[in-house]
mmCIF file of C-alpha atoms and ligand atoms in Angstrom:
data_model
loop_
_atom_site.group_PDB
_atom_site.id
_atom_site.type_symbol
_atom_site.label_atom_id
_atom_site.label_comp_id
_atom_site.label_asym_id
_atom_site.label_seq_id
_atom_site.Cartn_x
_atom_site.Cartn_y
_atom_site.Cartn_z
ATOM 1 C CA UNK A 1 51.467 -31.425 -276.728
ATOM 2 C CA UNK A 2 51.391 -27.654 -276.902
ATOM 3 C CA UNK A 3 54.772 -27.734 -275.166
ATOM 4 C CA UNK A 4 56.149 -29.812 -278.034
ATOM 5 C CA UNK A 5 55.106 -27.121 -280.497
ATOM 6 C CA UNK A 6 56.609 -24.383 -278.280
ATOM 7 C CA UNK A 7 59.894 -26.054 -277.384
ATOM 8 C CA UNK A 8 60.458 -28.474 -280.268
ATOM 9 C CA UNK A 9 60.904 -31.425 -277.921
ATOM 10 C CA UNK A 10 58.944 -33.191 -275.228
ATOM 11 C CA UNK A 11 59.824 -35.792 -272.600
ATOM 12 C CA UNK A 12 57.125 -38.298 -271.699
ATOM 13 C CA UNK A 13 58.090 -40.579 -268.844
ATOM 14 C CA UNK A 14 56.803 -44.151 -268.471
ATOM 15 C CA UNK A 15 56.068 -44.740 -272.135
ATOM 16 C CA UNK A 16 57.351 -48.335 -272.089
ATOM 17 C CA UNK A 17 57.430 -50.731 -269.132
ATOM 18 C CA UNK A 18 60.895 -51.582 -267.837
ATOM 19 C CA UNK A 19 60.434 -55.203 -268.951
ATOM 20 C CA UNK A 20 59.637 -54.066 -272.504
ATOM 21 C CA UNK A 21 62.921 -52.115 -272.464
ATOM 22 C CA UNK A 22 64.780 -55.185 -271.207
ATOM 23 C CA UNK A 23 63.257 -57.333 -273.956
ATOM 24 C CA UNK A 24 64.428 -54.854 -276.620
ATOM 25 C CA UNK A 25 67.921 -54.829 -275.137
ATOM 26 C CA UNK A 26 68.017 -58.632 -275.022
ATOM 27 C CA UNK A 27 66.910 -58.792 -278.637
ATOM 28 C CA UNK A 28 69.685 -56.388 -279.632
ATOM 29 C CA UNK A 29 72.205 -58.561 -277.803
ATOM 30 C CA UNK A 30 71.142 -61.494 -280.006
ATOM 31 C CA UNK A 31 71.321 -59.382 -283.182
ATOM 32 C CA UNK A 32 74.851 -58.208 -282.334
ATOM 33 C CA UNK A 33 75.921 -61.719 -281.383
ATOM 34 C CA UNK A 34 74.910 -62.951 -284.876
ATOM 35 C CA UNK A 35 76.101 -59.916 -286.866
ATOM 36 C CA UNK A 36 78.207 -60.202 -289.993
ATOM 37 C CA UNK A 37 81.152 -57.908 -289.710
ATOM 38 C CA UNK A 38 81.059 -55.631 -292.764
ATOM 39 C CA UNK A 39 83.666 -56.317 -295.442
ATOM 40 C CA UNK A 40 85.237 -52.853 -295.290
ATOM 41 C CA UNK A 41 86.170 -53.524 -291.655
ATOM 42 C CA UNK A 42 88.064 -56.607 -292.793
ATOM 43 C CA UNK A 43 90.194 -54.874 -295.423
ATOM 44 C CA UNK A 44 93.816 -54.893 -294.378
ATOM 45 C CA UNK A 45 95.006 -51.401 -294.443
ATOM 46 C CA UNK A 46 98.543 -51.177 -295.787
ATOM 47 C CA UNK A 47 98.529 -49.018 -298.938
ATOM 48 C CA UNK A 48 96.758 -45.852 -300.049
ATOM 49 C CA UNK A 49 94.674 -48.017 -302.338
ATOM 50 C CA UNK A 50 93.512 -50.132 -299.371
ATOM 51 C CA UNK A 51 92.708 -47.009 -297.484
ATOM 52 C CA UNK A 52 90.625 -45.775 -300.408
ATOM 53 C CA UNK A 53 88.798 -49.110 -300.645
ATOM 54 C CA UNK A 54 88.063 -48.993 -296.980
ATOM 55 C CA UNK A 55 86.701 -45.448 -297.152
ATOM 56 C CA UNK A 56 84.599 -46.243 -300.204
ATOM 57 C CA UNK A 57 83.391 -49.483 -298.621
ATOM 58 C CA UNK A 58 82.313 -47.718 -295.486
ATOM 59 C CA UNK A 59 80.536 -44.914 -297.411
ATOM 60 C CA UNK A 60 78.733 -47.493 -299.520
ATOM 61 C CA UNK A 61 77.824 -49.566 -296.453
ATOM 62 C CA UNK A 62 76.262 -46.468 -294.904
ATOM 63 C CA UNK A 63 74.363 -45.182 -297.931
ATOM 64 C CA UNK A 64 72.803 -48.580 -298.659
ATOM 65 C CA UNK A 65 71.805 -49.172 -295.033
ATOM 66 C CA UNK A 66 68.386 -47.491 -295.260
ATOM 67 C CA UNK A 67 66.517 -50.746 -295.854
ATOM 68 C CA UNK A 68 68.753 -53.064 -293.836
ATOM 69 C CA UNK A 69 70.031 -53.843 -290.378
ATOM 70 C CA UNK A 70 73.645 -52.702 -290.386
ATOM 71 C CA UNK A 71 76.327 -52.132 -287.791
ATOM 72 C CA UNK A 72 78.360 -49.005 -287.167
ATOM 73 C CA UNK A 73 81.408 -49.334 -284.985
ATOM 74 C CA UNK A 74 83.396 -47.395 -282.455
ATOM 75 C CA UNK A 75 86.941 -46.423 -283.464
ATOM 76 C CA UNK A 76 89.795 -48.858 -282.998
ATOM 77 C CA UNK A 77 87.770 -51.976 -282.300
ATOM 78 C CA UNK A 78 89.373 -54.142 -285.024
ATOM 79 C CA UNK A 79 92.944 -55.218 -285.485
ATOM 80 C CA UNK A 80 94.544 -54.973 -288.937
ATOM 81 C CA UNK A 81 93.023 -58.326 -289.910
ATOM 82 C CA UNK A 82 89.543 -57.168 -289.023
ATOM 83 C CA UNK A 83 89.345 -59.217 -285.827
ATOM 84 C CA UNK A 84 87.707 -57.713 -282.760
ATOM 85 C CA UNK A 85 90.067 -56.383 -280.134
ATOM 86 C CA UNK A 86 87.239 -55.491 -277.752
ATOM 87 C CA UNK A 87 84.194 -57.594 -276.808
ATOM 88 C CA UNK A 88 81.785 -57.618 -279.753
ATOM 89 C CA UNK A 89 78.949 -56.133 -277.714
ATOM 90 C CA UNK A 90 81.090 -53.109 -276.827
ATOM 91 C CA UNK A 91 82.293 -52.530 -280.381
ATOM 92 C CA UNK A 92 79.095 -51.169 -281.886
ATOM 93 C CA UNK A 93 77.878 -47.594 -281.422
ATOM 94 C CA UNK A 94 74.771 -47.782 -283.610
ATOM 95 C CA UNK A 95 72.645 -50.299 -285.521
ATOM 96 C CA UNK A 96 70.438 -49.001 -288.338
ATOM 97 C CA UNK A 97 68.506 -48.064 -290.313
ATOM 98 C CA UNK A 98 65.596 -50.440 -290.831
ATOM 99 C CA UNK A 99 65.140 -52.379 -287.595
ATOM 100 C CA UNK A 100 61.462 -51.450 -287.826
ATOM 101 C CA UNK A 101 61.187 -53.320 -291.117
ATOM 102 C CA UNK A 102 63.176 -56.479 -290.411
ATOM 103 C CA UNK A 103 62.933 -57.322 -286.756
ATOM 104 C CA UNK A 104 59.631 -58.344 -285.170
ATOM 105 C CA UNK A 105 60.395 -56.819 -281.741
ATOM 106 C CA UNK A 106 61.416 -53.435 -283.126
ATOM 107 C CA UNK A 107 58.597 -53.442 -285.659
ATOM 108 C CA UNK A 108 56.140 -54.122 -282.901
ATOM 109 C CA UNK A 109 57.317 -51.268 -280.649
ATOM 110 C CA UNK A 110 57.493 -48.831 -283.596
ATOM 111 C CA UNK A 111 53.898 -49.534 -284.600
ATOM 112 C CA UNK A 112 52.618 -50.103 -281.057
ATOM 113 C CA UNK A 113 49.175 -48.730 -280.145
ATOM 114 C CA UNK A 114 50.807 -46.265 -277.726
ATOM 115 C CA UNK A 115 53.040 -44.820 -280.468
ATOM 116 C CA UNK A 116 50.115 -44.663 -282.895
ATOM 117 C CA UNK A 117 47.876 -42.954 -280.334
ATOM 118 C CA UNK A 118 50.550 -40.428 -279.450
ATOM 119 C CA UNK A 119 51.123 -39.541 -283.088
ATOM 120 C CA UNK A 120 47.369 -39.289 -283.687
ATOM 121 C CA UNK A 121 47.137 -36.866 -280.755
ATOM 122 C CA UNK A 122 49.771 -34.730 -282.476
ATOM 123 C CA UNK A 123 47.437 -34.608 -285.478
ATOM 124 C CA UNK A 124 49.482 -36.541 -288.044
ATOM 125 C CA UNK A 125 47.261 -37.933 -290.780
ATOM 126 C CA UNK A 126 49.515 -40.141 -292.900
ATOM 127 C CA UNK A 127 52.706 -40.701 -290.931
ATOM 128 C CA UNK A 128 55.316 -43.020 -292.415
ATOM 129 C CA UNK A 129 58.400 -44.513 -290.791
ATOM 130 C CA UNK A 130 61.603 -43.224 -292.364
ATOM 131 C CA UNK A 131 64.333 -44.973 -290.396
ATOM 132 C CA UNK A 132 65.121 -46.610 -287.095
ATOM 133 C CA UNK A 133 68.243 -47.145 -285.066
ATOM 134 C CA UNK A 134 69.488 -48.667 -281.885
ATOM 135 C CA UNK A 135 71.908 -46.237 -280.306
ATOM 136 C CA UNK A 136 74.467 -47.683 -277.915
ATOM 137 C CA UNK A 137 75.980 -44.262 -277.490
ATOM 138 C CA UNK A 138 77.174 -41.744 -279.955
ATOM 139 C CA UNK A 139 78.505 -38.328 -279.156
ATOM 140 C CA UNK A 140 76.664 -35.889 -281.368
ATOM 141 C CA UNK A 141 77.581 -32.305 -282.049
ATOM 142 C CA UNK A 142 74.727 -29.767 -282.313
ATOM 143 C CA UNK A 143 72.485 -30.635 -285.245
ATOM 144 C CA UNK A 144 68.950 -30.601 -286.594
ATOM 145 C CA UNK A 145 67.533 -33.869 -287.897
ATOM 146 C CA UNK A 146 66.125 -32.084 -290.981
ATOM 147 C CA UNK A 147 69.738 -31.601 -292.099
ATOM 148 C CA UNK A 148 69.736 -35.342 -292.800
ATOM 149 C CA UNK A 149 66.007 -35.892 -293.401
ATOM 150 C CA UNK A 150 64.944 -32.922 -295.501
ATOM 151 C CA UNK A 151 61.379 -32.292 -296.617
ATOM 152 C CA UNK A 152 59.458 -29.564 -298.364
ATOM 153 C CA UNK A 153 57.879 -27.977 -296.526
ATOM 154 C CA UNK A 154 59.968 -28.340 -293.388
ATOM 155 C CA UNK A 155 58.273 -29.276 -290.133
ATOM 156 C CA UNK A 156 57.155 -32.746 -291.235
ATOM 157 C CA UNK A 157 59.724 -34.959 -289.513
ATOM 158 C CA UNK A 158 59.757 -36.045 -285.888
ATOM 159 C CA UNK A 159 62.117 -38.306 -283.957
ATOM 160 C CA UNK A 160 60.796 -40.717 -281.345
ATOM 161 C CA UNK A 161 63.679 -41.491 -279.005
ATOM 162 C CA UNK A 162 63.027 -44.161 -276.376
ATOM 163 C CA UNK A 163 65.323 -44.548 -273.368
ATOM 164 C CA UNK A 164 65.959 -48.242 -272.780
ATOM 165 C CA UNK A 165 67.934 -47.406 -269.635
ATOM 166 C CA UNK A 166 67.970 -44.480 -267.229
ATOM 167 C CA UNK A 167 69.532 -41.535 -269.047
ATOM 168 C CA UNK A 168 71.351 -38.890 -267.022
ATOM 169 C CA UNK A 169 73.779 -36.048 -267.627
ATOM 170 C CA UNK A 170 76.563 -38.419 -266.644
ATOM 171 C CA UNK A 171 75.786 -41.103 -269.197
ATOM 172 C CA UNK A 172 75.047 -38.722 -272.056
ATOM 173 C CA UNK A 173 71.479 -37.406 -272.155
ATOM 174 C CA UNK A 174 70.185 -35.289 -275.013
ATOM 175 C CA UNK A 175 70.458 -31.493 -274.763
ATOM 176 C CA UNK A 176 68.124 -29.129 -276.598
ATOM 177 C CA UNK A 177 67.809 -25.443 -277.388
ATOM 178 C CA UNK A 178 64.129 -24.827 -276.607
ATOM 179 C CA UNK A 179 62.309 -23.072 -279.434
ATOM 180 C CA UNK A 180 65.170 -23.516 -281.911
ATOM 181 C CA UNK A 181 62.918 -25.391 -284.371
ATOM 182 C CA UNK A 182 61.361 -22.181 -285.631
ATOM 183 C CA UNK A 183 64.195 -20.783 -287.752
ATOM 184 C CA UNK A 184 64.677 -23.305 -290.562
ATOM 185 C CA UNK A 185 67.986 -25.045 -291.265
ATOM 186 C CA UNK A 186 71.316 -23.888 -292.634
ATOM 187 C CA UNK A 187 73.005 -27.181 -293.514
ATOM 188 C CA UNK A 188 72.011 -30.206 -295.554
ATOM 189 C CA UNK A 189 73.526 -33.655 -295.889
ATOM 190 C CA UNK A 190 72.997 -34.715 -299.503
ATOM 191 C CA UNK A 191 73.828 -37.425 -302.004
ATOM 192 C CA UNK A 192 76.387 -36.114 -304.444
ATOM 193 C CA UNK A 193 76.000 -36.380 -308.251
ATOM 194 C CA UNK A 194 77.273 -39.632 -309.795
ATOM 195 C CA UNK A 195 80.981 -39.597 -310.449
ATOM 196 C CA UNK A 196 81.770 -37.395 -307.439
ATOM 197 C CA UNK A 197 84.607 -38.346 -305.148
ATOM 198 C CA UNK A 198 82.344 -39.049 -302.224
ATOM 199 C CA UNK A 199 78.794 -40.406 -302.078
ATOM 200 C CA UNK A 200 77.510 -37.751 -299.692
ATOM 201 C CA UNK A 201 78.424 -34.254 -298.680
ATOM 202 C CA UNK A 202 77.332 -31.378 -296.496
ATOM 203 C CA UNK A 203 75.980 -28.254 -298.158
ATOM 204 C CA UNK A 204 75.919 -25.103 -296.024
ATOM 205 C CA UNK A 205 77.208 -24.686 -292.490
ATOM 206 C CA UNK A 206 75.786 -25.528 -289.107
ATOM 207 C CA UNK A 207 75.306 -22.323 -287.160
ATOM 208 C CA UNK A 208 77.364 -21.650 -284.051
ATOM 209 C CA UNK A 209 75.217 -22.068 -280.976
ATOM 210 C CA UNK A 210 75.780 -20.573 -277.567
ATOM 211 C CA UNK A 211 76.390 -23.589 -275.311
ATOM 212 C CA UNK A 212 74.502 -21.820 -272.503
ATOM 213 C CA UNK A 213 71.270 -22.186 -274.463
ATOM 214 C CA UNK A 214 71.196 -25.992 -274.310
ATOM 215 C CA UNK A 215 69.196 -27.646 -271.575
ATOM 216 C CA UNK A 216 69.644 -31.293 -270.550
ATOM 217 C CA UNK A 217 66.809 -33.810 -270.764
ATOM 218 C CA UNK A 218 67.461 -36.681 -268.394
ATOM 219 C CA UNK A 219 64.806 -39.370 -268.775
ATOM 220 C CA UNK A 220 64.093 -42.603 -266.954
ATOM 221 C CA UNK A 221 64.156 -46.030 -268.541
ATOM 222 C CA UNK A 222 61.012 -46.402 -270.662
ATOM 223 C CA UNK A 223 60.576 -42.665 -271.197
ATOM 224 C CA UNK A 224 60.329 -41.168 -274.661
ATOM 225 C CA UNK A 225 61.696 -37.918 -276.049
ATOM 226 C CA UNK A 226 59.886 -36.448 -279.055
ATOM 227 C CA UNK A 227 62.254 -34.494 -281.280
ATOM 228 C CA UNK A 228 60.999 -31.955 -283.816
ATOM 229 C CA UNK A 229 62.908 -32.241 -287.107
ATOM 230 C CA UNK A 230 64.347 -28.743 -286.811
ATOM 231 C CA UNK A 231 65.094 -28.478 -283.107
ATOM 232 C CA UNK A 232 68.799 -28.037 -282.362
ATOM 233 C CA UNK A 233 70.097 -30.819 -280.126
ATOM 234 C CA UNK A 234 73.268 -32.598 -279.148
ATOM 235 C CA UNK A 235 74.489 -35.317 -276.867
ATOM 236 C CA UNK A 236 77.741 -35.489 -275.007
ATOM 237 C CA UNK A 237 80.074 -38.397 -274.573
ATOM 238 C CA UNK A 238 79.157 -40.963 -271.972
ATOM 239 C CA UNK A 239 81.818 -40.328 -269.358
ATOM 240 C CA UNK A 240 80.324 -42.728 -266.827
ATOM 241 C CA UNK A 241 80.644 -46.485 -266.606
ATOM 242 C CA UNK A 242 76.874 -46.872 -266.947
ATOM 243 C CA UNK A 243 75.567 -47.716 -270.403
ATOM 244 C CA UNK A 244 72.954 -45.619 -272.186
ATOM 245 C CA UNK A 245 71.019 -47.591 -274.784
ATOM 246 C CA UNK A 246 68.188 -46.023 -276.761
ATOM 247 C CA UNK A 247 65.905 -47.016 -279.623
ATOM 248 C CA UNK A 248 65.029 -44.134 -281.942
ATOM 249 C CA UNK A 249 62.992 -43.854 -285.100
ATOM 250 C CA UNK A 250 61.905 -41.010 -287.305
ATOM 251 C CA UNK A 251 58.512 -40.487 -288.813
ATOM 252 C CA UNK A 252 57.245 -38.060 -291.430
ATOM 253 C CA UNK A 253 53.799 -36.666 -292.122
ATOM 254 C CA UNK A 254 53.626 -37.775 -295.752
ATOM 255 C CA UNK A 255 50.468 -35.841 -296.642
ATOM 256 C CA UNK A 256 51.361 -32.920 -298.919
ATOM 257 C CA UNK A 257 55.054 -33.448 -298.241
ATOM 258 C CA UNK A 258 57.906 -33.852 -300.711
ATOM 259 C CA UNK A 259 60.704 -36.137 -299.547
ATOM 260 C CA UNK A 260 63.906 -34.714 -300.992
ATOM 261 C CA UNK A 261 65.513 -36.939 -303.642
ATOM 262 C CA UNK A 262 68.861 -35.546 -302.419
ATOM 263 C CA UNK A 263 68.503 -37.103 -298.975
ATOM 264 C CA UNK A 264 70.948 -39.927 -298.297
ATOM 265 C CA UNK A 265 68.017 -42.111 -297.252
ATOM 266 C CA UNK A 266 65.753 -43.116 -300.121
ATOM 267 C CA UNK A 267 62.745 -45.426 -300.166
ATOM 268 C CA UNK A 268 62.996 -48.234 -302.702
ATOM 269 C CA UNK A 269 60.238 -49.937 -304.735
ATOM 270 C CA UNK A 270 60.815 -53.074 -302.625
ATOM 271 C CA UNK A 271 60.770 -51.095 -299.412
ATOM 272 C CA UNK A 272 58.763 -47.895 -299.488
ATOM 273 C CA UNK A 273 58.456 -45.996 -296.194
ATOM 274 C CA UNK A 274 55.755 -47.957 -294.314
ATOM 275 C CA UNK A 275 52.696 -46.293 -292.852
ATOM 276 C CA UNK A 276 52.963 -45.907 -289.075
ATOM 277 C CA UNK A 277 49.267 -46.602 -288.704
ATOM 278 C CA UNK A 278 48.410 -50.267 -289.091
HETATM 279 C C1 LIG B 301 69.217 -38.115 -283.029
HETATM 280 O O1 LIG B 301 68.695 -39.239 -283.165
HETATM 281 O O2 LIG B 301 68.995 -37.161 -283.793
HETATM 282 C C2 LIG B 301 70.128 -37.907 -281.941
HETATM 283 O O3 LIG B 301 70.608 -36.805 -281.841
HETATM 284 C C3 LIG B 301 70.420 -39.008 -281.004
HETATM 285 C C4 LIG B 301 71.652 -38.728 -280.231
HETATM 286 C C5 LIG B 301 71.926 -39.698 -279.140
HETATM 287 O O4 LIG B 301 71.203 -40.669 -278.939
HETATM 288 O O5 LIG B 301 72.894 -39.465 -278.435
#
């Protein structure tokens, strides 16, 4: 665990059994099979006004996804009538952000005794679950999770990223800059004041990072990667023909922590952030 504090990330192999990973993948297949395609994907796009509606619809769909199970798509997977032009199961790049709240299988793995014991070992007293997502594969430029999930003080957020398949450099493993969680953050993703053109915006700039500093973290199916909220990480495109599915959720030590009201993700009276410990 000391290594987690030094490096800002930690790989623990064999966290889930392979059959538990398969069950989570099967469950996701069913969820995707039954999904409602969001309205903004169905808008026919022929005028500037349509384009605006589509952009607004997609921003709204995102910002209200914190307490729901919603679907985020790859580019160019719908025709102009909103019909799939690729198989449904290949159209989605991410499902989020409250699988842990609405789906029994994902709830159960999020609150499993092994997760709870691990988090207890790290010394968290009142951890709560902020968000969860099933990641089919997204290419992510260098970032720190605290940019999106900001707290005062910093250092209270951790990602738990579970490989549901073998993850290699070829199919897009995570890359980290060891020790980069010690210098704060320089960019925030915030809700904008009412009446603004967009619902969210970035404030500040991501720093430029020397690509040589990143190290890859391949992990076998069932392994977990713990991600400190401020560690700089990225993932490259999956250039192989082997899929790379992962289930990830973020937790926060809620004791003596202020969750920023500017964060895009906000708890609601109906759905406050649930305690990780059950
Ligand atoms: C994150 O959850 O912060 C990630 O960077 C995940 C990226 C990935 O799964 O490729």
